[in-house]
Short mmCIF file of C-alpha atoms and ligand atoms in Angstrom, two decimals:
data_model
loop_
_atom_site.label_atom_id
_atom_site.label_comp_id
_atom_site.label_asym_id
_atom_site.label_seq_id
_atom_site.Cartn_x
_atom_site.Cartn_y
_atom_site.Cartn_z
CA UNK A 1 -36.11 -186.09 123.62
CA UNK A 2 -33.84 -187.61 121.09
CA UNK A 3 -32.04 -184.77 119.27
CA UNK A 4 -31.01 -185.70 115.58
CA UNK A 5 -27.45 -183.82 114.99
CA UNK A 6 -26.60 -183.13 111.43
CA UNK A 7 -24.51 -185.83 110.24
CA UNK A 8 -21.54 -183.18 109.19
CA UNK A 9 -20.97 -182.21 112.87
CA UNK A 10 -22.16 -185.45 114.75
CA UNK A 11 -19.11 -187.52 113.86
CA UNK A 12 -16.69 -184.49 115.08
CA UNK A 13 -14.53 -184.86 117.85
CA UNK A 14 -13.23 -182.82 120.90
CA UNK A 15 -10.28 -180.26 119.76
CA UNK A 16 -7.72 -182.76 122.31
CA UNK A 17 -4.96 -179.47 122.12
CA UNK A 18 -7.76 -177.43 123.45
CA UNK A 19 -9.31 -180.00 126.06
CA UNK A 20 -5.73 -181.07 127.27
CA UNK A 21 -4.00 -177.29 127.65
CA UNK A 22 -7.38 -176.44 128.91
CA UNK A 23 -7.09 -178.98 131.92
CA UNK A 24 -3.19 -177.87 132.38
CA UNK A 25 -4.47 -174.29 133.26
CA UNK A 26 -7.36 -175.59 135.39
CA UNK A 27 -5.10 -177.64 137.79
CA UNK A 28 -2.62 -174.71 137.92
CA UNK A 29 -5.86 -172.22 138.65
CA UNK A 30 -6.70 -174.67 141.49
CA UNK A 31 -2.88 -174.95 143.15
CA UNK A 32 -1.66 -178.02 141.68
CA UNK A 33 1.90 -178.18 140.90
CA UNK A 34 1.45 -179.03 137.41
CA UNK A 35 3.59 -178.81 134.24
CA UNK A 36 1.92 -177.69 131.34
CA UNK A 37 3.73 -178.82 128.74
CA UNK A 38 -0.01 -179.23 126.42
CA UNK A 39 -0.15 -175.16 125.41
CA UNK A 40 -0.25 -174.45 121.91
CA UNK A 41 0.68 -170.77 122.36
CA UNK A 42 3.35 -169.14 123.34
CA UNK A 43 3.46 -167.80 126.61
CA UNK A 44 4.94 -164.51 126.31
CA UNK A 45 2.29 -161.21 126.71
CA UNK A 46 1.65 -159.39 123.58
CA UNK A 47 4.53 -156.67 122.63
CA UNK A 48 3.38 -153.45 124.64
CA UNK A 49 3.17 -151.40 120.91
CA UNK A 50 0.68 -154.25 119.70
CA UNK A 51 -1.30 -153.43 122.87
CA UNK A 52 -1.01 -149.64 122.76
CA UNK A 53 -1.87 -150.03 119.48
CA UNK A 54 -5.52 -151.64 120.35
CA UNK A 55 -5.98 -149.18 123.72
CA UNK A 56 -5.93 -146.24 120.92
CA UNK A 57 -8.17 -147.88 118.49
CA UNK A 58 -10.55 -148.26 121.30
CA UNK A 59 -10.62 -144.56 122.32
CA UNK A 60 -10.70 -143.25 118.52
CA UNK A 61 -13.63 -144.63 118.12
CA UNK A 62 -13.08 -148.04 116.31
CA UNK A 63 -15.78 -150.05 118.05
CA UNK A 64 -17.86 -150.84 115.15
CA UNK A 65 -18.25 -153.17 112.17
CA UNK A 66 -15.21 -153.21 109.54
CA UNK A 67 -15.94 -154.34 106.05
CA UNK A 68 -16.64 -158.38 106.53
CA UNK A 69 -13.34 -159.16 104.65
CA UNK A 70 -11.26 -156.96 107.04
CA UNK A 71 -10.15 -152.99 106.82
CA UNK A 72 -8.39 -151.64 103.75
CA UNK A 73 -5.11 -150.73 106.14
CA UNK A 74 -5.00 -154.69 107.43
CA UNK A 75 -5.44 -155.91 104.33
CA UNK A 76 -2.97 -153.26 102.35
CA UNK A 77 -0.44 -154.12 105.07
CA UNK A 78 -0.64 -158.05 104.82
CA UNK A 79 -0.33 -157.74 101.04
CA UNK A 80 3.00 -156.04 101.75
CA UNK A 81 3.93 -158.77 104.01
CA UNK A 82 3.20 -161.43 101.62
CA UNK A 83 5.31 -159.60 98.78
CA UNK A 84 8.44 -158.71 101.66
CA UNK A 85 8.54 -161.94 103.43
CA UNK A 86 6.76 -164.48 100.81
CA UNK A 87 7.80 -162.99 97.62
CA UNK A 88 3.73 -163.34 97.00
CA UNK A 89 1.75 -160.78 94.78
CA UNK A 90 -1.42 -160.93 96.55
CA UNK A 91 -4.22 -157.27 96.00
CA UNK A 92 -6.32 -156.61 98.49
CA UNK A 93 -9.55 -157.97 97.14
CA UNK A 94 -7.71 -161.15 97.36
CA UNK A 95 -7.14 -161.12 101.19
CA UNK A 96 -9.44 -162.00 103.98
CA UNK A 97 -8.82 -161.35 107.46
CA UNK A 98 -10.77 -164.28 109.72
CA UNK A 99 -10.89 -164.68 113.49
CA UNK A 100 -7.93 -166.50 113.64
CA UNK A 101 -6.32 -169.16 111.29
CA UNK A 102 -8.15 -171.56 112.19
CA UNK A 103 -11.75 -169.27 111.01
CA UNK A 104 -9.34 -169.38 107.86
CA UNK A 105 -8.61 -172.85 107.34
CA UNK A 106 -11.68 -173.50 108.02
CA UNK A 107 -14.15 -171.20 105.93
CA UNK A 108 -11.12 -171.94 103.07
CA UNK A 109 -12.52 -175.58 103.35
CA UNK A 110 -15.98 -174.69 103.00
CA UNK A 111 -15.42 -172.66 99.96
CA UNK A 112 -13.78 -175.06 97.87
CA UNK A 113 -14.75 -178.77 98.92
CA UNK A 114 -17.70 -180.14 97.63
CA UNK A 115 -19.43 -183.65 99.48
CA UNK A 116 -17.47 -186.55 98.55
CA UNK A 117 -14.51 -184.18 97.94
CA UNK A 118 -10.90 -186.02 99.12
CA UNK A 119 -8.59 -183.65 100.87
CA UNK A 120 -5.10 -185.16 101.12
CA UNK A 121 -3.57 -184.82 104.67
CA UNK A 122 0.02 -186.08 105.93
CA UNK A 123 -0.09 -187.54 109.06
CA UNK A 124 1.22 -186.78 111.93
CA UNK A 125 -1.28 -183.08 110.89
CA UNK A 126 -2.65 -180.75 113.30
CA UNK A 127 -5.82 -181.88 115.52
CA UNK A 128 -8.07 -179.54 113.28
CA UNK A 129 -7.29 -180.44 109.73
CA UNK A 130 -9.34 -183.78 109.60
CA UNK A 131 -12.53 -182.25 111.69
CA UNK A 132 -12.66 -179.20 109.01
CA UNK A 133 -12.67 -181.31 106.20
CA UNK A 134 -15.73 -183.40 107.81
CA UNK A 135 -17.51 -179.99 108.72
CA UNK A 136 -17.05 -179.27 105.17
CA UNK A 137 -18.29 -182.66 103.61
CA UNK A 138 -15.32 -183.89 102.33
CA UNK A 139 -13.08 -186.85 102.84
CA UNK A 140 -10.16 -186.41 104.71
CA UNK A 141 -7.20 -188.97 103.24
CA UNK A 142 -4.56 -189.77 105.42
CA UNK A 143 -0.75 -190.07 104.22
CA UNK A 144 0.97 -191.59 106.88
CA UNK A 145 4.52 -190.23 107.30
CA UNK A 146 7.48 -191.64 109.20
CA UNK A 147 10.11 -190.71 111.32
CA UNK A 148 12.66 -191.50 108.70
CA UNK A 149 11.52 -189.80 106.62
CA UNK A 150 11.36 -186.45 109.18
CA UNK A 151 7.85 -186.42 108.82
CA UNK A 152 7.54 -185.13 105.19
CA UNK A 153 4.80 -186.68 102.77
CA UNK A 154 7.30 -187.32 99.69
CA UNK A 155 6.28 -186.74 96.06
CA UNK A 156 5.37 -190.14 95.64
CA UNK A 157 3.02 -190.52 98.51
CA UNK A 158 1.18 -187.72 97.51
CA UNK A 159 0.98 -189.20 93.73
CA UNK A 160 0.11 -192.41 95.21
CA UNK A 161 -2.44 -190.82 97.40
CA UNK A 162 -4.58 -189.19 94.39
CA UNK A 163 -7.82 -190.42 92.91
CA UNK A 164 -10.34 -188.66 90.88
CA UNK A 165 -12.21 -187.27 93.54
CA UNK A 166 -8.55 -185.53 95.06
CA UNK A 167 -9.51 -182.04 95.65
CA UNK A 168 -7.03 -180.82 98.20
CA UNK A 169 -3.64 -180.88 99.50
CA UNK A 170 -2.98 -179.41 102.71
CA UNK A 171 0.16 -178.57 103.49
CA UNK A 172 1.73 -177.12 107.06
CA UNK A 173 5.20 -176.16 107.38
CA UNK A 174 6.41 -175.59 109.83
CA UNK A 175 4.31 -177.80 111.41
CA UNK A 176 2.43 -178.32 114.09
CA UNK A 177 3.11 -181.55 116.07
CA UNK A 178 6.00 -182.54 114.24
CA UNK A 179 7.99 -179.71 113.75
CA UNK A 180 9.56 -180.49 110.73
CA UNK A 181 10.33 -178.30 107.82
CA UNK A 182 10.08 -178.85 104.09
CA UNK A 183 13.07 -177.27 102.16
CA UNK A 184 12.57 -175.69 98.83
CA UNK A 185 12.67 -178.55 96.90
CA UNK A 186 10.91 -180.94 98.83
CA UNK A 187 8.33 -178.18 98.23
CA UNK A 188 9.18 -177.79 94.67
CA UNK A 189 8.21 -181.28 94.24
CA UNK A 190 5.30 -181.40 95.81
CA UNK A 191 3.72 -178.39 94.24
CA UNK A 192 4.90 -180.24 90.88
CA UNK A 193 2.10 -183.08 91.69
CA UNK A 194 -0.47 -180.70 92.45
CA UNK A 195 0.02 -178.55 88.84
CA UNK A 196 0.18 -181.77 86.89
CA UNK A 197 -3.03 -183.51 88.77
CA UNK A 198 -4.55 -180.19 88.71
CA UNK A 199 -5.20 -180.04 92.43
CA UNK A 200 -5.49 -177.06 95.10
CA UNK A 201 -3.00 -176.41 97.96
CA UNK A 202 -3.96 -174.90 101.72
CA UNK A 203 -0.95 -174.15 103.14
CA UNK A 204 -0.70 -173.24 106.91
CA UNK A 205 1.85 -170.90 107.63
CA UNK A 206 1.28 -170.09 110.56
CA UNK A 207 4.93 -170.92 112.51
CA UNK A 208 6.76 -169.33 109.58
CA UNK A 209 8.77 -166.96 111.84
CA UNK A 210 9.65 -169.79 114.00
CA UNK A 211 12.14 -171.72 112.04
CA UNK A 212 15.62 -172.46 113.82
CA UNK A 213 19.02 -175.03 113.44
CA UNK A 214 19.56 -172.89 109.99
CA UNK A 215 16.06 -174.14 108.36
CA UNK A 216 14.23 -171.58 106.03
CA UNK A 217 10.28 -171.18 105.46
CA UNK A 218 9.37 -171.31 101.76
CA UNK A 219 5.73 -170.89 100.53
CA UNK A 220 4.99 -173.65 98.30
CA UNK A 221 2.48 -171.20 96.45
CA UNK A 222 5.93 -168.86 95.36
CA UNK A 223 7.72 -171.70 93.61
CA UNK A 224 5.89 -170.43 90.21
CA UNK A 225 2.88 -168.85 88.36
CA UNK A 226 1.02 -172.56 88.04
CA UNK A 227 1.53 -173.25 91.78
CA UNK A 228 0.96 -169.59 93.19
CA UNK A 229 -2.59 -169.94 90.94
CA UNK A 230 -3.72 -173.10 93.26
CA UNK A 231 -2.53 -171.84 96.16
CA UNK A 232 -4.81 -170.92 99.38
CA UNK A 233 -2.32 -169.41 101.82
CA UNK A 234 -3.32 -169.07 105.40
CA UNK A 235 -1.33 -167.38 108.11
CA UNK A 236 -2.25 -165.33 110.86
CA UNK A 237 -0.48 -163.32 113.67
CA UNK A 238 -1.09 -165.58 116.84
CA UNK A 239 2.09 -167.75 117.19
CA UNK A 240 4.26 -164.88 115.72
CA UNK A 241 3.57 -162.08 117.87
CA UNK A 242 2.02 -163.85 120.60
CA UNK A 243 -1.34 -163.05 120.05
CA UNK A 244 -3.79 -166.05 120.35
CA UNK A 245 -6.16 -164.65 122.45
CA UNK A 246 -7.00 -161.71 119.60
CA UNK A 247 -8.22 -164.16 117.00
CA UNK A 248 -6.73 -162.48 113.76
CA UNK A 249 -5.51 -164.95 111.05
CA UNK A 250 -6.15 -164.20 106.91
CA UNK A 251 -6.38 -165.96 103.88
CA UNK A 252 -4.86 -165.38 99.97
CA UNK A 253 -5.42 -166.72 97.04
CA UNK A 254 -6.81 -166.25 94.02
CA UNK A 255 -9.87 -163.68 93.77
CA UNK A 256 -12.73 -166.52 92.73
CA UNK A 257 -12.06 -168.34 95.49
CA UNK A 258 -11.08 -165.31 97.86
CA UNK A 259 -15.03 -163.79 96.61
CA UNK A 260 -17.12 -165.91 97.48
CA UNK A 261 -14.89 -167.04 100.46
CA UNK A 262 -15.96 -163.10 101.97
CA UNK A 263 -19.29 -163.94 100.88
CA UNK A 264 -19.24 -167.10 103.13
CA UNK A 265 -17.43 -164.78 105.85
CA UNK A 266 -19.80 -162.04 105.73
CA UNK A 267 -23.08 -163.96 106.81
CA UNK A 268 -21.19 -166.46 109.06
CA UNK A 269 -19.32 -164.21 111.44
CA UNK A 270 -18.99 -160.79 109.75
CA UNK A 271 -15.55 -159.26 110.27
CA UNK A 272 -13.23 -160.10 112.94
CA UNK A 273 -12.56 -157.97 116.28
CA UNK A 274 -11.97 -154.39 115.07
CA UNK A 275 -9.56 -153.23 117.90
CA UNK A 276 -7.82 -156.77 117.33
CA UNK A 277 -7.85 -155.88 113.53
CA UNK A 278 -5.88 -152.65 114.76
CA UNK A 279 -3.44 -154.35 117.15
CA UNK A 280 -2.50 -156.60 113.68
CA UNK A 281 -2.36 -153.88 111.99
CA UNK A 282 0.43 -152.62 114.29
CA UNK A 283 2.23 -156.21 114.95
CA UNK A 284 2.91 -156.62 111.45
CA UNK A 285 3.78 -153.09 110.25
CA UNK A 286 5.78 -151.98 114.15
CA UNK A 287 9.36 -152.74 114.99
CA UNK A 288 9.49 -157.11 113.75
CA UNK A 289 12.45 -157.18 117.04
CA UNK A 290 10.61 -158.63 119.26
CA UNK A 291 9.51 -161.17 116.67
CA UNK A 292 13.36 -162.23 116.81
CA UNK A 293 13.74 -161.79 120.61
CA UNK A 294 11.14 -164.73 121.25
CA UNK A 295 12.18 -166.75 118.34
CA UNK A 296 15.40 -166.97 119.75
CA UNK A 297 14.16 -167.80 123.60
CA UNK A 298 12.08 -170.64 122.04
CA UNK A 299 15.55 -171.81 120.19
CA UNK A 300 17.35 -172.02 123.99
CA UNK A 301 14.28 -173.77 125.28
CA UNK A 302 14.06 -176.04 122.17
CA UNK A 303 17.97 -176.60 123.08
CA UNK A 304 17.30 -177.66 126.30
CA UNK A 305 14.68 -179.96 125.64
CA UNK A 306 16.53 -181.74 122.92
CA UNK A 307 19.42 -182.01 125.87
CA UNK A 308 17.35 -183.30 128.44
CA UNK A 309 15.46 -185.73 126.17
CA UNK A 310 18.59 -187.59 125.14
CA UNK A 311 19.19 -187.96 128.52
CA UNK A 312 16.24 -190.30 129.50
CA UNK A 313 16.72 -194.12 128.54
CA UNK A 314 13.94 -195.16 126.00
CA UNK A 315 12.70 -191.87 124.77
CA UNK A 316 13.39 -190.05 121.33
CA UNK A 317 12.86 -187.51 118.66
CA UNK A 318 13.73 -185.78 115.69
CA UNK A 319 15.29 -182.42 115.79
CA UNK A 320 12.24 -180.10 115.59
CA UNK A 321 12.89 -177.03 113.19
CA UNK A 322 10.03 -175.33 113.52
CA UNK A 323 7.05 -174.44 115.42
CA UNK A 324 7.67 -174.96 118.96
CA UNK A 325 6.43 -178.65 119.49
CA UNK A 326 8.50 -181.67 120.24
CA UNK A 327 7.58 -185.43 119.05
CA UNK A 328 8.97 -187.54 121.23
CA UNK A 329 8.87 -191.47 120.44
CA UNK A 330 7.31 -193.19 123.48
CA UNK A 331 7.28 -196.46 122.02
CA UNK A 332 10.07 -197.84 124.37
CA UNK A 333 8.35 -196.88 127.46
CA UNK A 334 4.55 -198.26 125.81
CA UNK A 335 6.14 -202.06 124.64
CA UNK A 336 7.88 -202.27 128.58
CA UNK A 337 4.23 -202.02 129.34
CA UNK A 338 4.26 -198.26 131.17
CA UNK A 339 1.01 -197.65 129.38
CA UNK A 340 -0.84 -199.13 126.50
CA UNK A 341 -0.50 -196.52 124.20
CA UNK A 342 -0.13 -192.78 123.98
CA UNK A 343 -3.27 -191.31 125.65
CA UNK A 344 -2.20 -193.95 128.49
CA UNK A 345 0.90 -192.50 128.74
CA UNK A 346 -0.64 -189.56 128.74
CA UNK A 347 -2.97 -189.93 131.63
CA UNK A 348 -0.41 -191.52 133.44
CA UNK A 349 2.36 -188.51 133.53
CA UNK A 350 -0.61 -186.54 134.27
CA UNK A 351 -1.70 -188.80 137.05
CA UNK A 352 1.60 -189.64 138.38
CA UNK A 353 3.95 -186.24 137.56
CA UNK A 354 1.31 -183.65 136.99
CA UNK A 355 3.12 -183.30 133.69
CA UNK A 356 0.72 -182.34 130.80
CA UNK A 357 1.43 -183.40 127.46
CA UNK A 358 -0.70 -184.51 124.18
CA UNK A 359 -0.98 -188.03 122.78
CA UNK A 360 0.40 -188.89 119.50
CA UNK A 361 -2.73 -190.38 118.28
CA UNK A 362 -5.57 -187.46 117.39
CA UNK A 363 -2.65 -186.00 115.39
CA UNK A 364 -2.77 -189.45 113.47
CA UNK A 365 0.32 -190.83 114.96
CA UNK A 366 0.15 -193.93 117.71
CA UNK A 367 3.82 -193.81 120.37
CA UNK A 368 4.55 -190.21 120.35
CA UNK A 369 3.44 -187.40 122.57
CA UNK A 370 3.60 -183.82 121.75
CA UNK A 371 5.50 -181.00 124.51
CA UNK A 372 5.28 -177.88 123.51
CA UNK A 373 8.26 -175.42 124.99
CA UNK A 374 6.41 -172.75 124.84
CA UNK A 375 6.83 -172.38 128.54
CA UNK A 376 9.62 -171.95 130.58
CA UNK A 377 13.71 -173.60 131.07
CA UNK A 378 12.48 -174.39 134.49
CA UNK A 379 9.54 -175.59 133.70
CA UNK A 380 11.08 -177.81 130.75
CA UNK A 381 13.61 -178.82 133.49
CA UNK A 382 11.51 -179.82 135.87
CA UNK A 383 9.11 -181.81 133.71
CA UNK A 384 11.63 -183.69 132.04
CA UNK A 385 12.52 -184.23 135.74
CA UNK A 386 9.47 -185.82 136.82
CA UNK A 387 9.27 -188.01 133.14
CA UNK A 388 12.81 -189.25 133.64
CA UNK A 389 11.57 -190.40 137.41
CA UNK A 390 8.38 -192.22 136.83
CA UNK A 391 9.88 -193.64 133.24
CA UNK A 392 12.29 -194.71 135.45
CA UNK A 393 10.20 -196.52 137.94
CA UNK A 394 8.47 -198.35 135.28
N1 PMP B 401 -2.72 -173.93 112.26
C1 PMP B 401 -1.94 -174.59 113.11
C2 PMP B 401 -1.03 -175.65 112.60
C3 PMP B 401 -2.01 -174.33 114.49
O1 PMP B 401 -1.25 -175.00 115.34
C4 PMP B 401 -2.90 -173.34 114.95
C5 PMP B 401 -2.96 -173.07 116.43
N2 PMP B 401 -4.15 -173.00 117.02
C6 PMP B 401 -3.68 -172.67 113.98
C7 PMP B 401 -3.56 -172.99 112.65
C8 PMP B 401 -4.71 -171.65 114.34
O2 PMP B 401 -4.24 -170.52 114.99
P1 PMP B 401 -5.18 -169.32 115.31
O3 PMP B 401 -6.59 -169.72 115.08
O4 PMP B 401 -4.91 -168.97 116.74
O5 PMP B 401 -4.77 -168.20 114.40
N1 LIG B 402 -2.91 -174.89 117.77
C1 LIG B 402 -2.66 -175.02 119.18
C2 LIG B 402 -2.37 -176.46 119.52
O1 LIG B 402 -2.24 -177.28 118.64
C3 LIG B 402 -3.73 -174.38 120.03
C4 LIG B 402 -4.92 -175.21 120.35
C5 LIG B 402 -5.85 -175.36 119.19
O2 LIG B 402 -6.26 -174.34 118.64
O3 LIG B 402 -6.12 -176.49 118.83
O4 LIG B 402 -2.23 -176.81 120.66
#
């Protein structure tokens, strides 16, 4: 039987962050010695309040469907946060809690591209970003963005990068493989093309509490009334309070895209987990310490890794500020002829070192890998370790 797949989804690929951190865990299941350095979460357990927080919902009774869009306390509460920590004036009717970010990012998509739409997208993005705008119809349109240039898309690539059909700019600071950060201005400008061509902005900020080396999140869509009025902001409470496995991110903007965005929601999936609604609920109106206590063990472990980077002939990166991803330049190792390009090198640390890391290339950028150090020092000591010994065999 030949099955004909809708031509949306057929040209979609595998999530490779999923597929890669998903193989990590599987070798360490099975006994393997293996460093995972592919996760894209962090590995502490949720803060015991959060959890309390859920074991109570469960036992007053709040096993059954919320309103599709999330419940009034979630969504009061995350319009506080956007006005405390965003300076964003966001009502409730213009908030919608999703199972998980990337739910958001992705029924965000839906509601506002049309077929043939061009979403703008600086390279190196975030796996996801390209696949969405497929699933959605659009075109995704790649802005390359170089080292050099810290991996920022500059005011005049994105003017460059505009045609009539430009729909979209998406936007995600910190971000995720890169971690780079854009300042203010560098936002400022930005947000200046999109008013002036008239465009929309998704911004995921979904590492915003993970910022370090004296960098500062902005929200592009708080740099003024013309900006804040294109603005889709999505954020979500996975990376911050180590919650990935509870699937709560949410959505602003303004309400007539935020309607019929719940309207999408509410005959796709309905509303998200309620006890997970309730553990939010609790991680972003409880005691923000512990928000501060891992931010600052990911800063040693970023420290380290930086350290032991430098340290290994042929190998590079830029300070990450953000997020808690490294992009480390392989090219040296690839044009000695250690492997042929990233996913080679790839296969071949996990081959030779039982090291796991992701390729540069499905996050549009060929002779870089991606480490996250969201695990352990030893762990970050001992894969470097193993890296600096088979790089060194080469
Ligand atoms: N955006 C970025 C840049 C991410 O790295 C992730 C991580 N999966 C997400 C969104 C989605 O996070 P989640 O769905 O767990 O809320
Ligand atoms: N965002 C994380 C990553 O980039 C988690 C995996 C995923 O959702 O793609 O690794």
């Amino acid at each position: 039987m030949q099955y004909k797949i809708a031509e949306r989804v057929a040209g979609i690929s595998d999530s490779v962050t999923i597929a890669l951190s998903a193989k990590g865990k599987a070798m360490a299941a099975a006994g393997e010695d293996v460093v995972n350095f592919g996760a894209g979460e962090p590995d502490f357990n949720t803060p015991e309040p959060v959890r309390a927080a859920a074991k109570r919902a469960m036992d007053d009774g709040q096993t059954r469907y919320t309103p599709a869009a999330g419940t009034p306390a979630l969504r009061k509460a995350i319009c506080e946060k956007f006005k405390t920590d965003n300076g964003l004036d966001y009502a409730p009717e213009q908030v919608v809690v999703s199972n998980g970010a990337k739910h958001s990012l992705y029924h965000a998509l839906q509601t506002v591209c049309s077929p043939g739409d061009e979403v703008i997208i600086p390279a190196p993005y975030w796996v996801t970003y390209p696949e969405q705008v497929r699933a959605a119809s659009g075109v995704p349109v790649i802005v390359p963005t170089s080292v050099e240039q810290n991996f920022k898309m500059t005011r005049q690539q994105l003017a460059d990068a505009i045609t009539d059909k430009t729909r979209v700019v998406m936007l995600n600071s910190p971000s995720n493989p890169t971690g780079a950060v854009y300042t203010r201005a560098e936002l400022a400008e930005l947000a200046d093309v999109i008013v002036e061509r008239d465009l929309l902005v998704i911004t995921d900020e979904i590492y915003e509490k993970l910022v370090f080396g004296g960098a500062e999140h902005h929200s592009i869509a708080a740099l003024g009334p013309e900006i804040f009025e294109r603005s889709i902001v999505v954020n979500g409470v996975s990376k911050t309070y180590a919650m990935t496995g509870w699937r709560v991110g949410y959505t602003a903007g303004p309400a007539a895209i935020l309607k019929p965005f719940a309207r999408l929601q509410s005959h796709a999936s309905s509303n998200p987990c309620s006890v997970s609604q309730a553990a939010a609920l609790e991680a972003i109106t409880g005691d923000q310490s512990v928000v501060a206590t891992m931010r600052a063990a990911f800063d040693k472990r970023r420290q380290l890794l930086m350290e032991r980077v430098a340290a290994i002939p042929g190998l590079s990166m830029p300070e990450p500020l953000g997020a808690f991803y490294a992009f480390v330049n392989v090219s040296e190792p690839i044009s000695r002829g250690f492997a042929q390009d990233s996913v080679e090198f790839c296969n071949r640390c996990l081959e030779e070192t039982k090291v796991v890391m992701i390729p540069g290339s499905p996050f549009g950028a060929e002779g870089y890998v991606r480490i996250s150090y969201a695990t352990s020092a030893e762990n970050i000591s001992e894969g470097l370790d193993r890296l600096k010994r088979v790089l060194a065999l080469a």
